[in-house]
PDB file of C-alpha atoms in Angstrom:
ATOM      1  CA  UNK A1386     114.586-134.473 119.917  1.00 46.00           C
ATOM      2  CA  UNK A1387     111.090-134.106 121.337  1.00 47.00           C
ATOM      3  CA  UNK A1388     110.115-136.518 124.132  1.00 48.00           C
ATOM      4  CA  UNK A1389     107.443-139.151 123.603  1.00 50.00           C
ATOM      5  CA  UNK A1390     104.039-137.853 124.787  1.00 42.00           C
ATOM      6  CA  UNK A1391     103.790-140.711 127.288  1.00 41.00           C
ATOM      7  CA  UNK A1392     107.112-139.776 128.870  1.00 49.00           C
ATOM      8  CA  UNK A1393     106.114-136.136 129.198  1.00 48.00           C
ATOM      9  CA  UNK A1394     102.698-137.087 130.593  1.00 41.00           C
ATOM     10  CA  UNK A1395     104.334-139.208 133.286  1.00 48.00           C
ATOM     11  CA  UNK A1396     106.664-136.382 134.204  1.00 52.00           C
ATOM     12  CA  UNK A1397     103.806-133.890 134.260  1.00 50.00           C
ATOM     13  CA  UNK A1398     101.823-135.381 137.151  1.00 53.00           C
ATOM     14  CA  UNK A1399     102.802-133.765 140.468  1.00 52.00           C
ATOM     15  CA  UNK A1400     101.367-134.966 143.740  1.00 44.00           C
ATOM     16  CA  UNK A1401      98.143-133.384 144.941  1.00 40.00           C
ATOM     17  CA  UNK A1402      99.453-132.388 148.378  1.00 39.00           C
ATOM     18  CA  UNK A1403     100.739-128.848 148.850  1.00 40.00           C
ATOM     19  CA  UNK A1404     104.344-128.115 149.717  1.00 41.00           C
ATOM     20  CA  UNK A1405     103.302-125.786 152.501  1.00 42.00           C
ATOM     21  CA  UNK A1406     101.607-128.647 154.374  1.00 45.00           C
ATOM     22  CA  UNK A1407     104.511-131.049 154.011  1.00 47.00           C
ATOM     23  CA  UNK A1408     107.195-131.800 156.572  1.00 54.00           C
ATOM     24  CA  UNK A1409     110.615-132.675 155.180  1.00 56.00           C
ATOM     25  CA  UNK A1410     111.500-136.338 155.633  1.00 67.00           C
ATOM     26  CA  UNK A1411     115.044-137.634 155.528  1.00 73.00           C
ATOM     27  CA  UNK A1412     115.708-141.233 154.513  1.00 71.00           C
ATOM     28  CA  UNK A1413     116.372-143.590 157.464  1.00 66.00           C
ATOM     29  CA  UNK A1414     119.953-143.397 158.770  1.00 73.00           C
ATOM     30  CA  UNK A1415     121.261-146.548 157.041  1.00 71.00           C
ATOM     31  CA  UNK A1416     120.156-145.165 153.656  1.00 76.00           C
ATOM     32  CA  UNK A1417     120.596-141.410 153.943  1.00 68.00           C
ATOM     33  CA  UNK A1418     123.553-139.880 152.118  1.00 73.00           C
ATOM     34  CA  UNK A1419     122.939-136.143 152.432  1.00 86.00           C
ATOM     35  CA  UNK A1420     124.508-133.799 154.965  1.00 87.00           C
ATOM     36  CA  UNK A1421     121.138-132.357 155.965  1.00 90.00           C
ATOM     37  CA  UNK A1422     117.513-132.041 154.940  1.00 91.00           C
ATOM     38  CA  UNK A1423     116.465-131.073 151.430  1.00 93.00           C
ATOM     39  CA  UNK A1424     115.660-127.358 151.231  1.00 94.00           C
ATOM     40  CA  UNK A1425     111.966-126.650 151.708  1.00 90.00           C
ATOM     41  CA  UNK A1426     111.656-124.195 148.811  1.00 92.00           C
ATOM     42  CA  UNK A1427     113.410-125.742 145.828  1.00 95.00           C
ATOM     43  CA  UNK A1428     113.614-123.734 142.612  1.00 96.00           C
ATOM     44  CA  UNK A1429     112.106-124.527 139.203  1.00 95.00           C
ATOM     45  CA  UNK A1430     108.899-125.941 140.737  1.00 93.00           C
ATOM     46  CA  UNK A1431     110.657-129.025 142.109  1.00 94.00           C
ATOM     47  CA  UNK A1432     109.170-128.614 145.600  1.00 88.00           C
ATOM     48  CA  UNK A1433     105.809-129.562 144.103  1.00 89.00           C
ATOM     49  CA  UNK A1434     107.098-133.067 143.350  1.00 86.00           C
ATOM     50  CA  UNK A1435     106.218-134.777 146.622  1.00 81.00           C
ATOM     51  CA  UNK A1436     106.132-138.426 145.563  1.00 74.00           C
ATOM     52  CA  UNK A1437     109.266-140.589 145.148  1.00 77.00           C
ATOM     53  CA  UNK A1438     108.587-141.639 141.560  1.00 77.00           C
ATOM     54  CA  UNK A1439     111.333-144.265 141.357  1.00 78.00           C
ATOM     55  CA  UNK A1440     110.961-148.048 140.889  1.00 72.00           C
ATOM     56  CA  UNK A1441     112.045-148.802 144.469  1.00 78.00           C
ATOM     57  CA  UNK A1442     109.719-149.281 147.473  1.00 77.00           C
ATOM     58  CA  UNK A1443     110.118-146.128 149.572  1.00 79.00           C
ATOM     59  CA  UNK A1444     107.988-144.386 152.194  1.00 77.00           C
ATOM     60  CA  UNK A1445     105.376-142.175 150.540  1.00 78.00           C
ATOM     61  CA  UNK A1446     106.588-139.410 152.846  1.00 82.00           C
ATOM     62  CA  UNK A1447     109.819-139.020 150.846  1.00 85.00           C
ATOM     63  CA  UNK A1448     109.660-136.360 148.145  1.00 87.00           C
ATOM     64  CA  UNK A1449     111.198-136.901 144.729  1.00 90.00           C
ATOM     65  CA  UNK A1450     114.263-134.853 145.731  1.00 92.00           C
ATOM     66  CA  UNK A1451     114.692-136.740 149.006  1.00 92.00           C
ATOM     67  CA  UNK A1452     114.459-140.069 147.201  1.00 90.00           C
ATOM     68  CA  UNK A1453     116.674-139.297 144.205  1.00 91.00           C
ATOM     69  CA  UNK A1454     119.269-137.090 145.888  1.00 92.00           C
ATOM     70  CA  UNK A1455     119.583-138.503 149.407  1.00 92.00           C
ATOM     71  CA  UNK A1456     118.480-142.153 149.541  1.00 86.00           C
ATOM     72  CA  UNK A1457     121.124-144.698 148.540  1.00 84.00           C
ATOM     73  CA  UNK A1458     118.427-147.264 147.739  1.00 82.00           C
ATOM     74  CA  UNK A1459     117.689-145.254 144.589  1.00 78.00           C
ATOM     75  CA  UNK A1460     121.259-144.539 143.460  1.00 79.00           C
ATOM     76  CA  UNK A1461     120.761-146.585 140.278  1.00 82.00           C
ATOM     77  CA  UNK A1462     117.698-144.533 139.284  1.00 83.00           C
ATOM     78  CA  UNK A1463     116.994-140.996 138.157  1.00 90.00           C
ATOM     79  CA  UNK A1464     114.061-138.630 138.276  1.00 92.00           C
ATOM     80  CA  UNK A1465     111.659-139.102 135.337  1.00 91.00           C
ATOM     81  CA  UNK A1466     113.223-138.362 131.971  1.00 94.00           C
ATOM     82  CA  UNK A1467     112.155-134.981 130.565  1.00 96.00           C
ATOM     83  CA  UNK A1468     110.887-133.879 133.993  1.00 95.00           C
ATOM     84  CA  UNK A1469     112.332-130.430 133.251  1.00 96.00           C
ATOM     85  CA  UNK A1470     109.837-130.079 130.374  1.00 97.00           C
ATOM     86  CA  UNK A1471     106.733-130.833 132.483  1.00 95.00           C
ATOM     87  CA  UNK A1472     104.253-127.908 132.597  1.00 95.00           C
ATOM     88  CA  UNK A1473     104.729-127.342 136.334  1.00 94.00           C
ATOM     89  CA  UNK A1474     108.530-127.258 135.921  1.00 95.00           C
ATOM     90  CA  UNK A1475     109.151-125.636 132.500  1.00 95.00           C
ATOM     91  CA  UNK A1476     112.852-125.180 133.252  1.00 97.00           C
ATOM     92  CA  UNK A1477     113.702-123.108 130.189  1.00 97.00           C
ATOM     93  CA  UNK A1478     111.139-120.455 131.146  1.00 97.00           C
ATOM     94  CA  UNK A1479     112.715-120.140 134.606  1.00 96.00           C
ATOM     95  CA  UNK A1480     116.366-119.703 133.637  1.00 97.00           C
ATOM     96  CA  UNK A1481     118.115-116.476 134.566  1.00 95.00           C
ATOM     97  CA  UNK A1482     119.059-113.994 131.863  1.00 94.00           C
ATOM     98  CA  UNK A1483     122.542-114.870 130.656  1.00 95.00           C
ATOM     99  CA  UNK A1484     124.008-117.561 132.930  1.00 98.00           C
ATOM    100  CA  UNK A1485     122.021-119.588 135.476  1.00 98.00           C
ATOM    101  CA  UNK A1486     123.732-121.016 138.554  1.00 98.00           C
ATOM    102  CA  UNK A1487     122.400-124.355 139.791  1.00 98.00           C
ATOM    103  CA  UNK A1488     122.783-124.981 143.535  1.00 98.00           C
ATOM    104  CA  UNK A1489     122.797-128.144 145.650  1.00 97.00           C
ATOM    105  CA  UNK A1490     119.247-128.908 146.819  1.00 96.00           C
ATOM    106  CA  UNK A1491     120.488-129.685 150.331  1.00 95.00           C
ATOM    107  CA  UNK A1492     123.471-127.522 151.267  1.00 95.00           C
ATOM    108  CA  UNK A1493     123.227-124.755 148.680  1.00 96.00           C
ATOM    109  CA  UNK A1494     126.684-125.100 147.124  1.00 97.00           C
ATOM    110  CA  UNK A1495     126.976-123.759 143.566  1.00 98.00           C
ATOM    111  CA  UNK A1496     127.424-126.779 141.289  1.00 98.00           C
ATOM    112  CA  UNK A1497     126.879-125.773 137.663  1.00 98.00           C
ATOM    113  CA  UNK A1498     126.686-122.513 135.700  1.00 98.00           C
ATOM    114  CA  UNK A1499     125.149-122.598 132.250  1.00 98.00           C
ATOM    115  CA  UNK A1500     125.500-121.794 129.536  1.00 98.00           C
ATOM    116  CA  UNK A1501     129.251-121.116 129.558  1.00 98.00           C
ATOM    117  CA  UNK A1502     131.466-121.313 126.472  1.00 97.00           C
ATOM    118  CA  UNK A1503     128.402-122.193 124.393  1.00 98.00           C
ATOM    119  CA  UNK A1504     125.033-120.761 123.505  1.00 97.00           C
ATOM    120  CA  UNK A1505     121.781-121.276 125.379  1.00 97.00           C
ATOM    121  CA  UNK A1506     120.538-123.103 122.286  1.00 97.00           C
ATOM    122  CA  UNK A1507     123.453-125.550 122.562  1.00 97.00           C
ATOM    123  CA  UNK A1508     122.711-126.150 126.267  1.00 98.00           C
ATOM    124  CA  UNK A1509     119.057-126.823 125.438  1.00 98.00           C
ATOM    125  CA  UNK A1510     119.954-129.142 122.562  1.00 97.00           C
ATOM    126  CA  UNK A1511     122.292-131.165 124.796  1.00 96.00           C
ATOM    127  CA  UNK A1512     119.651-131.364 127.518  1.00 98.00           C
ATOM    128  CA  UNK A1513     116.866-132.305 125.097  1.00 97.00           C
ATOM    129  CA  UNK A1514     119.014-134.987 123.468  1.00 95.00           C
ATOM    130  CA  UNK A1515     119.631-136.732 126.798  1.00 93.00           C
ATOM    131  CA  UNK A1516     116.435-135.944 128.706  1.00 97.00           C
ATOM    132  CA  UNK A1517     118.063-134.405 131.792  1.00 97.00           C
ATOM    133  CA  UNK A1518     119.903-131.074 132.284  1.00 98.00           C
ATOM    134  CA  UNK A1519     123.319-131.659 130.725  1.00 98.00           C
ATOM    135  CA  UNK A1520     126.492-129.717 131.436  1.00 98.00           C
ATOM    136  CA  UNK A1521     129.957-129.518 129.903  1.00 98.00           C
ATOM    137  CA  UNK A1522     133.360-129.093 131.569  1.00 98.00           C
ATOM    138  CA  UNK A1523     133.399-125.278 131.610  1.00 98.00           C
ATOM    139  CA  UNK A1524     130.004-125.263 133.351  1.00 98.00           C
ATOM    140  CA  UNK A1525     131.038-127.462 136.302  1.00 98.00           C
ATOM    141  CA  UNK A1526     132.048-125.829 139.609  1.00 98.00           C
ATOM    142  CA  UNK A1527     134.777-128.439 139.984  1.00 97.00           C
ATOM    143  CA  UNK A1528     135.566-127.677 143.636  1.00 98.00           C
ATOM    144  CA  UNK A1529     132.011-128.664 144.605  1.00 98.00           C
ATOM    145  CA  UNK A1530     131.271-131.562 142.245  1.00 98.00           C
ATOM    146  CA  UNK A1531     132.697-135.056 142.852  1.00 98.00           C
ATOM    147  CA  UNK A1532     132.778-137.206 139.719  1.00 98.00           C
ATOM    148  CA  UNK A1533     133.562-140.931 139.802  1.00 96.00           C
ATOM    149  CA  UNK A1534     134.544-141.536 136.196  1.00 96.00           C
ATOM    150  CA  UNK A1535     134.575-145.328 136.700  1.00 96.00           C
ATOM    151  CA  UNK A1536     131.054-145.716 138.089  1.00 95.00           C
ATOM    152  CA  UNK A1537     129.672-142.586 136.446  1.00 96.00           C
ATOM    153  CA  UNK A1538     128.137-141.442 139.734  1.00 95.00           C
ATOM    154  CA  UNK A1539     128.230-137.722 140.484  1.00 97.00           C
ATOM    155  CA  UNK A1540     127.733-136.157 143.911  1.00 96.00           C
ATOM    156  CA  UNK A1541     128.339-132.817 145.549  1.00 97.00           C
ATOM    157  CA  UNK A1542     131.030-132.001 148.084  1.00 95.00           C
ATOM    158  CA  UNK A1543     128.387-132.233 150.803  1.00 92.00           C
ATOM    159  CA  UNK A1544     127.204-135.716 149.799  1.00 93.00           C
ATOM    160  CA  UNK A1545     124.133-135.052 147.669  1.00 96.00           C
ATOM    161  CA  UNK A1546     123.740-137.467 144.756  1.00 95.00           C
ATOM    162  CA  UNK A1547     123.424-135.335 141.609  1.00 97.00           C
ATOM    163  CA  UNK A1548     123.218-137.610 138.590  1.00 96.00           C
ATOM    164  CA  UNK A1549     125.522-139.332 136.117  1.00 96.00           C
ATOM    165  CA  UNK A1550     128.735-138.627 134.246  1.00 98.00           C
ATOM    166  CA  UNK A1551     128.034-139.685 130.657  1.00 96.00           C
ATOM    167  CA  UNK A1552     130.674-138.463 128.211  1.00 96.00           C
ATOM    168  CA  UNK A1553     129.766-138.499 124.542  1.00 95.00           C
ATOM    169  CA  UNK A1554     131.448-137.729 121.237  1.00 95.00           C
ATOM    170  CA  UNK A1555     131.672-134.048 122.178  1.00 94.00           C
ATOM    171  CA  UNK A1556     133.561-134.795 125.406  1.00 96.00           C
ATOM    172  CA  UNK A1557     132.811-134.932 129.146  1.00 98.00           C
ATOM    173  CA  UNK A1558     129.143-134.485 130.016  1.00 98.00           C
ATOM    174  CA  UNK A1559     127.346-134.301 133.360  1.00 98.00           C
ATOM    175  CA  UNK A1560     123.672-135.331 133.120  1.00 98.00           C
ATOM    176  CA  UNK A1561     121.992-134.172 136.311  1.00 98.00           C
ATOM    177  CA  UNK A1562     118.720-134.725 138.129  1.00 97.00           C
ATOM    178  CA  UNK A1563     117.119-131.276 138.277  1.00 98.00           C
ATOM    179  CA  UNK A1564     115.680-132.272 141.666  1.00 96.00           C
ATOM    180  CA  UNK A1565     119.197-132.319 143.108  1.00 97.00           C
ATOM    181  CA  UNK A1566     120.474-129.041 141.626  1.00 98.00           C
ATOM    182  CA  UNK A1567     117.413-126.879 142.356  1.00 97.00           C
ATOM    183  CA  UNK A1568     118.526-125.377 145.656  1.00 97.00           C
ATOM    184  CA  UNK A1569     119.077-121.801 146.738  1.00 95.00           C
ATOM    185  CA  UNK A1570     122.529-120.456 147.704  1.00 94.00           C
ATOM    186  CA  UNK A1571     123.817-121.451 151.139  1.00 86.00           C
ATOM    187  CA  UNK A1572     122.956-118.749 153.654  1.00 79.00           C
ATOM    188  CA  UNK A1573     120.126-117.260 151.616  1.00 77.00           C
ATOM    189  CA  UNK A1574     116.667-116.901 153.243  1.00 77.00           C
ATOM    190  CA  UNK A1575     115.268-119.609 150.949  1.00 71.00           C
ATOM    191  CA  UNK A1576     117.961-122.178 151.763  1.00 67.00           C
ATOM    192  CA  UNK A1577     117.486-124.967 154.263  1.00 49.00           C
ATOM    193  CA  UNK A1578     119.774-127.812 155.274  1.00 45.00           C
ATOM    194  CA  UNK A1579     123.415-127.858 156.196  1.00 43.00           C
ATOM    195  CA  UNK A1580     125.418-124.803 155.209  1.00 42.00           C
ATOM    196  CA  UNK A1581     128.991-125.357 154.047  1.00 41.00           C
ATOM    197  CA  UNK A1582     131.533-122.949 152.698  1.00 37.00           C
ATOM    198  CA  UNK A1583     130.878-122.406 149.022  1.00 40.00           C
ATOM    199  CA  UNK A1584     133.634-122.456 146.441  1.00 42.00           C
ATOM    200  CA  UNK A1585     133.640-119.527 144.036  1.00 37.00           C
TER     201      UNK A1585
END
């Protein structure tokens, strides 16, 4: 299903400041949940989202990824719906050939690999139906993803909030904030934050 134009317009408005001029800001200690700072060069254009566009009063110095992935004051909220479709993000145009691995935006752990056991068209349809990147059981790197099936909250092994567990008629489904799964592999030149041993 196509998003409403208003929803896409809201998701399509990145902050005017440039990523190069920005200093990473971690949430204050009582609210921070991540093991380190958000990587400076997030994939899929996410680093350009420098404002915490959530309905919670936060310092303007927190980026969208810092707010959504690492600040427990926003745990009940997600990044804007259909953010992945915004012109500056355009997730589908940035996917790898074949299978794309999505890494933690803080510590660089591999979290999801898609599409697996289904077509790219099926992955896109699932994602478009919900409004956030959506993964099925075979696509989850289970050793690195912590799912609370009671609350529906999903986090990584290194403490990054990732999104929600929202099963549907087709079975288990992980609906993730792209901001939190846009990192580079731990140990790579582009990665920042706390490195932890990655599960295969």
